[in-house]
């Protein structure tokens, strides 16, 4: 019998966190460089405005700090989330060296500056533990990004990309619940990936596709 999605998500989260925790410092240094290049590519394809909604990586999350520093150094406006009650996020302007304080809601350190009133993102980097073949996102389990992404006005000019390791992209049996965000883009150390509709994927064989999937292609 198939377990309920929530239980399958918990098992998958445990498995992915354990795999992340086993990475060496050298693995992470290499990933950091790859992620910086992939974020550069995402920024180049993103819409006008040059505002990135990012996240400060904690513990074993993919090391995007070098990418954020580069965004900041080259003039992008970088905002990071702060957790509010009731699964809500607000966004705070970030710069390298920004002092952080412990969140009263989740085990994370966050900036304490004023919340930005005007987001206008061109690029959204979404933390994730895994992304399904069909684009469904597995997060840390708070439901924060599902709520936030659902509130973003639909726009062709915003590039919304999950940030995961390469072997966490295109998971074949990712559990999905009705509220889960489904993403079209992913940033990994190996590149910037875009998910194609099923028909397009089945009729074409192109280089640069994800090893587990004909639907995710390098962009
Ligand atoms: N860097 C980062 N910031 C983020 C998120 C995220 O995923 N990554 N979030 C995305 O929604 C929000 C915070 N959500 C969170 C939800 C649950 C836990 C949590 O319970 N963590 C546990 C287990 C982690 C582990 O075992 O690795 C803990 O730290 O004890 C942390 C953050 C907003 N900020
Ligand atoms: N739109 C929603 N309606 C009702 N409940 C929700 C909704 N979004 C999230 N939840 C609740 O939040 C919990 C966590 O959701 P889920 O496991 O999808 O989080 P996640 O996407 O992994 O987390 P995060 O976005 O914080 O990384 C769910 O168990 C559910 O109870």
JSON list of N, CA and C in Angstrom, two decimals, residues 19-83:
[
{"chain": "A", "resi": 19, "resn": "UNK", "atom": "N", "xyz": [22.10, 12.63, 3.04]},
{"chain": "A", "resi": 19, "resn": "UNK", "atom": "CA", "xyz": [23.04, 12.67, 1.91]},
{"chain": "A", "resi": 19, "resn": "UNK", "atom": "C", "xyz": [23.78, 14.00, 1.89]},
{"chain": "A", "resi": 20, "resn": "UNK", "atom": "N", "xyz": [23.05, 15.08, 2.17]},
{"chain": "A", "resi": 20, "resn": "UNK", "atom": "CA", "xyz": [23.70, 16.40, 2.19]},
{"chain": "A", "resi": 20, "resn": "UNK", "atom": "C", "xyz": [24.74, 16.48, 3.31]},
{"chain": "A", "resi": 21, "resn": "UNK", "atom": "N", "xyz": [24.39, 15.92, 4.47]},
{"chain": "A", "resi": 21, "resn": "UNK", "atom": "CA", "xyz": [25.30, 16.00, 5.62]},
{"chain": "A", "resi": 21, "resn": "UNK", "atom": "C", "xyz": [26.58, 15.22, 5.36]},
{"chain": "A", "resi": 22, "resn": "UNK", "atom": "N", "xyz": [26.52, 14.25, 4.43]},
{"chain": "A", "resi": 22, "resn": "UNK", "atom": "CA", "xyz": [27.70, 13.42, 4.16]},
{"chain": "A", "resi": 22, "resn": "UNK", "atom": "C", "xyz": [28.66, 14.06, 3.15]},
{"chain": "A", "resi": 23, "resn": "UNK", "atom": "N", "xyz": [28.28, 15.20, 2.58]},
{"chain": "A", "resi": 23, "resn": "UNK", "atom": "CA", "xyz": [29.17, 15.84, 1.60]},
{"chain": "A", "resi": 23, "resn": "UNK", "atom": "C", "xyz": [30.42, 16.39, 2.29]},
{"chain": "A", "resi": 24, "resn": "UNK", "atom": "N", "xyz": [31.53, 16.35, 1.59]},
{"chain": "A", "resi": 24, "resn": "UNK", "atom": "CA", "xyz": [32.79, 16.85, 2.16]},
{"chain": "A", "resi": 24, "resn": "UNK", "atom": "C", "xyz": [32.92, 18.35, 1.89]},
{"chain": "A", "resi": 25, "resn": "UNK", "atom": "N", "xyz": [33.87, 18.96, 2.57]},
{"chain": "A", "resi": 25, "resn": "UNK", "atom": "CA", "xyz": [34.14, 20.39, 2.36]},
{"chain": "A", "resi": 25, "resn": "UNK", "atom": "C", "xyz": [34.52, 20.63, 0.90]},
{"chain": "A", "resi": 26, "resn": "UNK", "atom": "N", "xyz": [35.23, 19.66, 0.32]},
{"chain": "A", "resi": 26, "resn": "UNK", "atom": "CA", "xyz": [35.63, 19.82, -1.09]},
{"chain": "A", "resi": 26, "resn": "UNK", "atom": "C", "xyz": [34.41, 19.76, -2.02]},
{"chain": "A", "resi": 27, "resn": "UNK", "atom": "N", "xyz": [33.49, 18.83, -1.73]},
{"chain": "A", "resi": 27, "resn": "UNK", "atom": "CA", "xyz": [32.24, 18.75, -2.50]},
{"chain": "A", "resi": 27, "resn": "UNK", "atom": "C", "xyz": [31.52, 20.10, -2.46]},
{"chain": "A", "resi": 28, "resn": "UNK", "atom": "N", "xyz": [31.47, 20.66, -1.26]},
{"chain": "A", "resi": 28, "resn": "UNK", "atom": "CA", "xyz": [30.71, 21.91, -1.09]},
{"chain": "A", "resi": 28, "resn": "UNK", "atom": "C", "xyz": [31.41, 23.09, -1.76]},
{"chain": "A", "resi": 29, "resn": "UNK", "atom": "N", "xyz": [32.74, 23.09, -1.74]},
{"chain": "A", "resi": 29, "resn": "UNK", "atom": "CA", "xyz": [33.47, 24.17, -2.41]},
{"chain": "A", "resi": 29, "resn": "UNK", "atom": "C", "xyz": [33.24, 24.12, -3.91]},
{"chain": "A", "resi": 30, "resn": "UNK", "atom": "N", "xyz": [33.23, 22.90, -4.44]},
{"chain": "A", "resi": 30, "resn": "UNK", "atom": "CA", "xyz": [32.98, 22.74, -5.88]},
{"chain": "A", "resi": 30, "resn": "UNK", "atom": "C", "xyz": [31.55, 23.15, -6.23]},
{"chain": "A", "resi": 31, "resn": "UNK", "atom": "N", "xyz": [30.62, 22.75, -5.36]},
{"chain": "A", "resi": 31, "resn": "UNK", "atom": "CA", "xyz": [29.21, 23.10, -5.58]},
{"chain": "A", "resi": 31, "resn": "UNK", "atom": "C", "xyz": [29.01, 24.61, -5.54]},
{"chain": "A", "resi": 32, "resn": "UNK", "atom": "N", "xyz": [29.72, 25.26, -4.63]},
{"chain": "A", "resi": 32, "resn": "UNK", "atom": "CA", "xyz": [29.59, 26.70, -4.48]},
{"chain": "A", "resi": 32, "resn": "UNK", "atom": "C", "xyz": [29.96, 27.42, -5.78]},
{"chain": "A", "resi": 33, "resn": "UNK", "atom": "N", "xyz": [31.06, 26.99, -6.40]},
{"chain": "A", "resi": 33, "resn": "UNK", "atom": "CA", "xyz": [31.48, 27.59, -7.68]},
{"chain": "A", "resi": 33, "resn": "UNK", "atom": "C", "xyz": [30.46, 27.34, -8.76]},
{"chain": "A", "resi": 34, "resn": "UNK", "atom": "N", "xyz": [29.97, 26.10, -8.85]},
{"chain": "A", "resi": 34, "resn": "UNK", "atom": "CA", "xyz": [28.98, 25.76, -9.87]},
{"chain": "A", "resi": 34, "resn": "UNK", "atom": "C", "xyz": [27.70, 26.55, -9.68]},
{"chain": "A", "resi": 35, "resn": "UNK", "atom": "N", "xyz": [27.28, 26.69, -8.44]},
{"chain": "A", "resi": 35, "resn": "UNK", "atom": "CA", "xyz": [26.04, 27.43, -8.17]},
{"chain": "A", "resi": 35, "resn": "UNK", "atom": "C", "xyz": [26.19, 28.90, -8.56]},
{"chain": "A", "resi": 36, "resn": "UNK", "atom": "N", "xyz": [27.38, 29.48, -8.30]},
{"chain": "A", "resi": 36, "resn": "UNK", "atom": "CA", "xyz": [27.58, 30.89, -8.67]},
{"chain": "A", "resi": 36, "resn": "UNK", "atom": "C", "xyz": [27.43, 31.05, -10.18]},
{"chain": "A", "resi": 37, "resn": "UNK", "atom": "N", "xyz": [27.98, 30.11, -10.95]},
{"chain": "A", "resi": 37, "resn": "UNK", "atom": "CA", "xyz": [27.87, 30.18, -12.42]},
{"chain": "A", "resi": 37, "resn": "UNK", "atom": "C", "xyz": [26.41, 30.00, -12.85]},
{"chain": "A", "resi": 38, "resn": "UNK", "atom": "N", "xyz": [25.69, 29.08, -12.20]},
{"chain": "A", "resi": 38, "resn": "UNK", "atom": "CA", "xyz": [24.30, 28.82, -12.57]},
{"chain": "A", "resi": 38, "resn": "UNK", "atom": "C", "xyz": [23.40, 30.02, -12.24]},
{"chain": "A", "resi": 39, "resn": "UNK", "atom": "N", "xyz": [23.68, 30.67, -11.12]},
{"chain": "A", "resi": 39, "resn": "UNK", "atom": "CA", "xyz": [22.90, 31.87, -10.75]},
{"chain": "A", "resi": 39, "resn": "UNK", "atom": "C", "xyz": [23.19, 33.01, -11.72]},
{"chain": "A", "resi": 40, "resn": "UNK", "atom": "N", "xyz": [24.43, 33.12, -12.15]},
{"chain": "A", "resi": 40, "resn": "UNK", "atom": "CA", "xyz": [24.80, 34.14, -13.16]},
{"chain": "A", "resi": 40, "resn": "UNK", "atom": "C", "xyz": [23.95, 33.93, -14.41]},
{"chain": "A", "resi": 41, "resn": "UNK", "atom": "N", "xyz": [23.82, 32.68, -14.82]},
{"chain": "A", "resi": 41, "resn": "UNK", "atom": "CA", "xyz": [23.03, 32.35, -16.02]},
{"chain": "A", "resi": 41, "resn": "UNK", "atom": "C", "xyz": [21.54, 32.68, -15.79]},
{"chain": "A", "resi": 42, "resn": "UNK", "atom": "N", "xyz": [21.05, 32.35, -14.62]},
{"chain": "A", "resi": 42, "resn": "UNK", "atom": "CA", "xyz": [19.63, 32.64, -14.31]},
{"chain": "A", "resi": 42, "resn": "UNK", "atom": "C", "xyz": [19.38, 34.14, -14.33]},
{"chain": "A", "resi": 43, "resn": "UNK", "atom": "N", "xyz": [20.31, 34.89, -13.77]},
{"chain": "A", "resi": 43, "resn": "UNK", "atom": "CA", "xyz": [20.15, 36.34, -13.75]},
{"chain": "A", "resi": 43, "resn": "UNK", "atom": "C", "xyz": [20.14, 36.90, -15.17]},
{"chain": "A", "resi": 44, "resn": "UNK", "atom": "N", "xyz": [20.98, 36.31, -16.05]},
{"chain": "A", "resi": 44, "resn": "UNK", "atom": "CA", "xyz": [21.05, 36.79, -17.43]},
{"chain": "A", "resi": 44, "resn": "UNK", "atom": "C", "xyz": [19.72, 36.53, -18.16]},
{"chain": "A", "resi": 45, "resn": "UNK", "atom": "N", "xyz": [19.02, 35.45, -17.80]},
{"chain": "A", "resi": 45, "resn": "UNK", "atom": "CA", "xyz": [17.76, 35.12, -18.48]},
{"chain": "A", "resi": 45, "resn": "UNK", "atom": "C", "xyz": [16.55, 35.74, -17.79]},
{"chain": "A", "resi": 46, "resn": "UNK", "atom": "N", "xyz": [16.73, 36.27, -16.58]},
{"chain": "A", "resi": 46, "resn": "UNK", "atom": "CA", "xyz": [15.60, 36.81, -15.81]},
{"chain": "A", "resi": 46, "resn": "UNK", "atom": "C", "xyz": [15.16, 38.14, -16.40]},
{"chain": "A", "resi": 47, "resn": "UNK", "atom": "N", "xyz": [13.98, 38.57, -15.97]},
{"chain": "A", "resi": 47, "resn": "UNK", "atom": "CA", "xyz": [13.41, 39.81, -16.50]},
{"chain": "A", "resi": 47, "resn": "UNK", "atom": "C", "xyz": [14.13, 41.05, -15.98]},
{"chain": "A", "resi": 48, "resn": "UNK", "atom": "N", "xyz": [13.63, 42.18, -16.38]},
{"chain": "A", "resi": 48, "resn": "UNK", "atom": "CA", "xyz": [14.23, 43.46, -16.00]},
{"chain": "A", "resi": 48, "resn": "UNK", "atom": "C", "xyz": [14.02, 43.70, -14.50]},
{"chain": "A", "resi": 49, "resn": "UNK", "atom": "N", "xyz": [14.87, 44.53, -13.93]},
{"chain": "A", "resi": 49, "resn": "UNK", "atom": "CA", "xyz": [14.67, 44.93, -12.53]},
{"chain": "A", "resi": 49, "resn": "UNK", "atom": "C", "xyz": [15.84, 44.58, -11.65]},
{"chain": "A", "resi": 50, "resn": "UNK", "atom": "N", "xyz": [16.44, 43.42, -11.89]},
{"chain": "A", "resi": 50, "resn": "UNK", "atom": "CA", "xyz": [17.62, 43.00, -11.14]},
{"chain": "A", "resi": 50, "resn": "UNK", "atom": "C", "xyz": [17.42, 43.01, -9.63]},
{"chain": "A", "resi": 51, "resn": "UNK", "atom": "N", "xyz": [16.29, 42.44, -9.20]},
{"chain": "A", "resi": 51, "resn": "UNK", "atom": "CA", "xyz": [16.07, 42.19, -7.77]},
{"chain": "A", "resi": 51, "resn": "UNK", "atom": "C", "xyz": [15.95, 40.69, -7.57]},
{"chain": "A", "resi": 52, "resn": "UNK", "atom": "N", "xyz": [16.78, 40.14, -6.69]},
{"chain": "A", "resi": 52, "resn": "UNK", "atom": "CA", "xyz": [16.76, 38.70, -6.42]},
{"chain": "A", "resi": 52, "resn": "UNK", "atom": "C", "xyz": [16.19, 38.43, -5.04]},
{"chain": "A", "resi": 53, "resn": "UNK", "atom": "N", "xyz": [15.15, 37.60, -4.98]},
{"chain": "A", "resi": 53, "resn": "UNK", "atom": "CA", "xyz": [14.68, 37.08, -3.69]},
{"chain": "A", "resi": 53, "resn": "UNK", "atom": "C", "xyz": [15.46, 35.79, -3.46]},
{"chain": "A", "resi": 54, "resn": "UNK", "atom": "N", "xyz": [16.35, 35.81, -2.48]},
{"chain": "A", "resi": 54, "resn": "UNK", "atom": "CA", "xyz": [17.27, 34.67, -2.27]},
{"chain": "A", "resi": 54, "resn": "UNK", "atom": "C", "xyz": [17.02, 34.08, -0.89]},
{"chain": "A", "resi": 55, "resn": "UNK", "atom": "N", "xyz": [17.96, 33.30, -0.39]},
{"chain": "A", "resi": 55, "resn": "UNK", "atom": "CA", "xyz": [17.87, 32.78, 0.99]},
{"chain": "A", "resi": 55, "resn": "UNK", "atom": "C", "xyz": [19.28, 32.60, 1.49]},
{"chain": "A", "resi": 56, "resn": "UNK", "atom": "N", "xyz": [19.46, 32.73, 2.80]},
{"chain": "A", "resi": 56, "resn": "UNK", "atom": "CA", "xyz": [20.78, 32.53, 3.40]},
{"chain": "A", "resi": 56, "resn": "UNK", "atom": "C", "xyz": [20.91, 31.06, 3.72]},
{"chain": "A", "resi": 57, "resn": "UNK", "atom": "N", "xyz": [21.83, 30.33, 3.05]},
{"chain": "A", "resi": 57, "resn": "UNK", "atom": "CA", "xyz": [21.88, 28.88, 3.23]},
{"chain": "A", "resi": 57, "resn": "UNK", "atom": "C", "xyz": [22.32, 28.52, 4.65]},
{"chain": "A", "resi": 58, "resn": "UNK", "atom": "N", "xyz": [21.60, 27.59, 5.26]},
{"chain": "A", "resi": 58, "resn": "UNK", "atom": "CA", "xyz": [22.01, 27.16, 6.59]},
{"chain": "A", "resi": 58, "resn": "UNK", "atom": "C", "xyz": [22.42, 25.69, 6.53]},
{"chain": "A", "resi": 59, "resn": "UNK", "atom": "N", "xyz": [23.22, 25.29, 7.49]},
{"chain": "A", "resi": 59, "resn": "UNK", "atom": "CA", "xyz": [23.66, 23.90, 7.63]},
{"chain": "A", "resi": 59, "resn": "UNK", "atom": "C", "xyz": [24.05, 23.30, 6.28]},
{"chain": "A", "resi": 60, "resn": "UNK", "atom": "N", "xyz": [23.33, 22.27, 5.86]},
{"chain": "A", "resi": 60, "resn": "UNK", "atom": "CA", "xyz": [23.77, 21.51, 4.70]},
{"chain": "A", "resi": 60, "resn": "UNK", "atom": "C", "xyz": [23.09, 21.96, 3.40]},
{"chain": "A", "resi": 61, "resn": "UNK", "atom": "N", "xyz": [22.40, 23.10, 3.41]},
{"chain": "A", "resi": 61, "resn": "UNK", "atom": "CA", "xyz": [21.75, 23.55, 2.17]},
{"chain": "A", "resi": 61, "resn": "UNK", "atom": "C", "xyz": [22.81, 23.86, 1.11]},
{"chain": "A", "resi": 62, "resn": "UNK", "atom": "N", "xyz": [22.43, 23.79, -0.18]},
{"chain": "A", "resi": 62, "resn": "UNK", "atom": "CA", "xyz": [23.40, 24.10, -1.23]},
{"chain": "A", "resi": 62, "resn": "UNK", "atom": "C", "xyz": [24.05, 25.47, -0.98]},
{"chain": "A", "resi": 63, "resn": "UNK", "atom": "N", "xyz": [25.38, 25.53, -1.08]},
{"chain": "A", "resi": 63, "resn": "UNK", "atom": "CA", "xyz": [26.11, 26.74, -0.67]},
{"chain": "A", "resi": 63, "resn": "UNK", "atom": "C", "xyz": [25.98, 27.87, -1.70]},
{"chain": "A", "resi": 64, "resn": "UNK", "atom": "N", "xyz": [24.96, 28.69, -1.54]},
{"chain": "A", "resi": 64, "resn": "UNK", "atom": "CA", "xyz": [24.73, 29.79, -2.49]},
{"chain": "A", "resi": 64, "resn": "UNK", "atom": "C", "xyz": [25.32, 31.12, -2.02]},
{"chain": "A", "resi": 65, "resn": "UNK", "atom": "N", "xyz": [26.03, 31.11, -0.89]},
{"chain": "A", "resi": 65, "resn": "UNK", "atom": "CA", "xyz": [26.52, 32.39, -0.37]},
{"chain": "A", "resi": 65, "resn": "UNK", "atom": "C", "xyz": [27.44, 33.11, -1.37]},
{"chain": "A", "resi": 66, "resn": "UNK", "atom": "N", "xyz": [28.32, 32.38, -2.04]},
{"chain": "A", "resi": 66, "resn": "UNK", "atom": "CA", "xyz": [29.23, 33.04, -3.00]},
{"chain": "A", "resi": 66, "resn": "UNK", "atom": "C", "xyz": [28.41, 33.66, -4.13]},
{"chain": "A", "resi": 67, "resn": "UNK", "atom": "N", "xyz": [27.35, 32.98, -4.55]},
{"chain": "A", "resi": 67, "resn": "UNK", "atom": "CA", "xyz": [26.48, 33.53, -5.60]},
{"chain": "A", "resi": 67, "resn": "UNK", "atom": "C", "xyz": [25.80, 34.81, -5.12]},
{"chain": "A", "resi": 68, "resn": "UNK", "atom": "N", "xyz": [25.34, 34.81, -3.87]},
{"chain": "A", "resi": 68, "resn": "UNK", "atom": "CA", "xyz": [24.68, 36.02, -3.33]},
{"chain": "A", "resi": 68, "resn": "UNK", "atom": "C", "xyz": [25.67, 37.18, -3.23]},
{"chain": "A", "resi": 69, "resn": "UNK", "atom": "N", "xyz": [26.89, 36.86, -2.80]},
{"chain": "A", "resi": 69, "resn": "UNK", "atom": "CA", "xyz": [27.91, 37.92, -2.69]},
{"chain": "A", "resi": 69, "resn": "UNK", "atom": "C", "xyz": [28.20, 38.51, -4.06]},
{"chain": "A", "resi": 70, "resn": "UNK", "atom": "N", "xyz": [28.24, 37.64, -5.07]},
{"chain": "A", "resi": 70, "resn": "UNK", "atom": "CA", "xyz": [28.50, 38.14, -6.42]},
{"chain": "A", "resi": 70, "resn": "UNK", "atom": "C", "xyz": [27.32, 38.99, -6.92]},
{"chain": "A", "resi": 71, "resn": "UNK", "atom": "N", "xyz": [26.11, 38.55, -6.66]},
{"chain": "A", "resi": 71, "resn": "UNK", "atom": "CA", "xyz": [24.94, 39.35, -7.05]},
{"chain": "A", "resi": 71, "resn": "UNK", "atom": "C", "xyz": [25.04, 40.73, -6.43]},
{"chain": "A", "resi": 72, "resn": "UNK", "atom": "N", "xyz": [25.33, 40.76, -5.13]},
{"chain": "A", "resi": 72, "resn": "UNK", "atom": "CA", "xyz": [25.40, 42.04, -4.43]},
{"chain": "A", "resi": 72, "resn": "UNK", "atom": "C", "xyz": [26.53, 42.90, -5.01]},
{"chain": "A", "resi": 73, "resn": "UNK", "atom": "N", "xyz": [27.69, 42.29, -5.21]},
{"chain": "A", "resi": 73, "resn": "UNK", "atom": "CA", "xyz": [28.87, 43.05, -5.68]},
{"chain": "A", "resi": 73, "resn": "UNK", "atom": "C", "xyz": [28.66, 43.61, -7.08]},
{"chain": "A", "resi": 74, "resn": "UNK", "atom": "N", "xyz": [27.79, 42.98, -7.85]},
{"chain": "A", "resi": 74, "resn": "UNK", "atom": "CA", "xyz": [27.59, 43.43, -9.23]},
{"chain": "A", "resi": 74, "resn": "UNK", "atom": "C", "xyz": [26.27, 44.19, -9.39]},
{"chain": "A", "resi": 75, "resn": "UNK", "atom": "N", "xyz": [25.72, 44.65, -8.25]},
{"chain": "A", "resi": 75, "resn": "UNK", "atom": "CA", "xyz": [24.64, 45.63, -8.33]},
{"chain": "A", "resi": 75, "resn": "UNK", "atom": "C", "xyz": [23.22, 45.10, -8.26]},
{"chain": "A", "resi": 76, "resn": "UNK", "atom": "N", "xyz": [23.03, 43.79, -8.05]},
{"chain": "A", "resi": 76, "resn": "UNK", "atom": "CA", "xyz": [21.67, 43.28, -7.89]},
{"chain": "A", "resi": 76, "resn": "UNK", "atom": "C", "xyz": [21.18, 43.62, -6.49]},
{"chain": "A", "resi": 77, "resn": "UNK", "atom": "N", "xyz": [19.90, 43.91, -6.38]},
{"chain": "A", "resi": 77, "resn": "UNK", "atom": "CA", "xyz": [19.29, 44.11, -5.07]},
{"chain": "A", "resi": 77, "resn": "UNK", "atom": "C", "xyz": [18.93, 42.72, -4.54]},
{"chain": "A", "resi": 78, "resn": "UNK", "atom": "N", "xyz": [19.46, 42.35, -3.37]},
{"chain": "A", "resi": 78, "resn": "UNK", "atom": "CA", "xyz": [19.24, 41.00, -2.84]},
{"chain": "A", "resi": 78, "resn": "UNK", "atom": "C", "xyz": [18.38, 41.09, -1.58]},
{"chain": "A", "resi": 79, "resn": "UNK", "atom": "N", "xyz": [17.26, 40.39, -1.58]},
{"chain": "A", "resi": 79, "resn": "UNK", "atom": "CA", "xyz": [16.38, 40.33, -0.42]},
{"chain": "A", "resi": 79, "resn": "UNK", "atom": "C", "xyz": [16.33, 38.90, 0.08]},
{"chain": "A", "resi": 80, "resn": "UNK", "atom": "N", "xyz": [16.26, 38.73, 1.40]},
{"chain": "A", "resi": 80, "resn": "UNK", "atom": "CA", "xyz": [16.17, 37.37, 1.98]},
{"chain": "A", "resi": 80, "resn": "UNK", "atom": "C", "xyz": [14.94, 37.30, 2.90]},
{"chain": "A", "resi": 81, "resn": "UNK", "atom": "N", "xyz": [14.43, 36.08, 3.13]},
{"chain": "A", "resi": 81, "resn": "UNK", "atom": "CA", "xyz": [13.16, 35.98, 3.87]},
{"chain": "A", "resi": 81, "resn": "UNK", "atom": "C", "xyz": [13.33, 36.05, 5.38]},
{"chain": "A", "resi": 82, "resn": "UNK", "atom": "N", "xyz": [12.26, 36.52, 6.01]},
{"chain": "A", "resi": 82, "resn": "UNK", "atom": "CA", "xyz": [12.14, 36.43, 7.47]},
{"chain": "A", "resi": 82, "resn": "UNK", "atom": "C", "xyz": [10.77, 35.79, 7.74]},
{"chain": "A", "resi": 83, "resn": "UNK", "atom": "N", "xyz": [10.79, 34.81, 8.65]},
{"chain": "A", "resi": 83, "resn": "UNK", "atom": "CA", "xyz": [9.57, 34.05, 8.92]},
{"chain": "A", "resi": 83, "resn": "UNK", "atom": "C", "xyz": [8.65, 34.81, 9.88]}
]
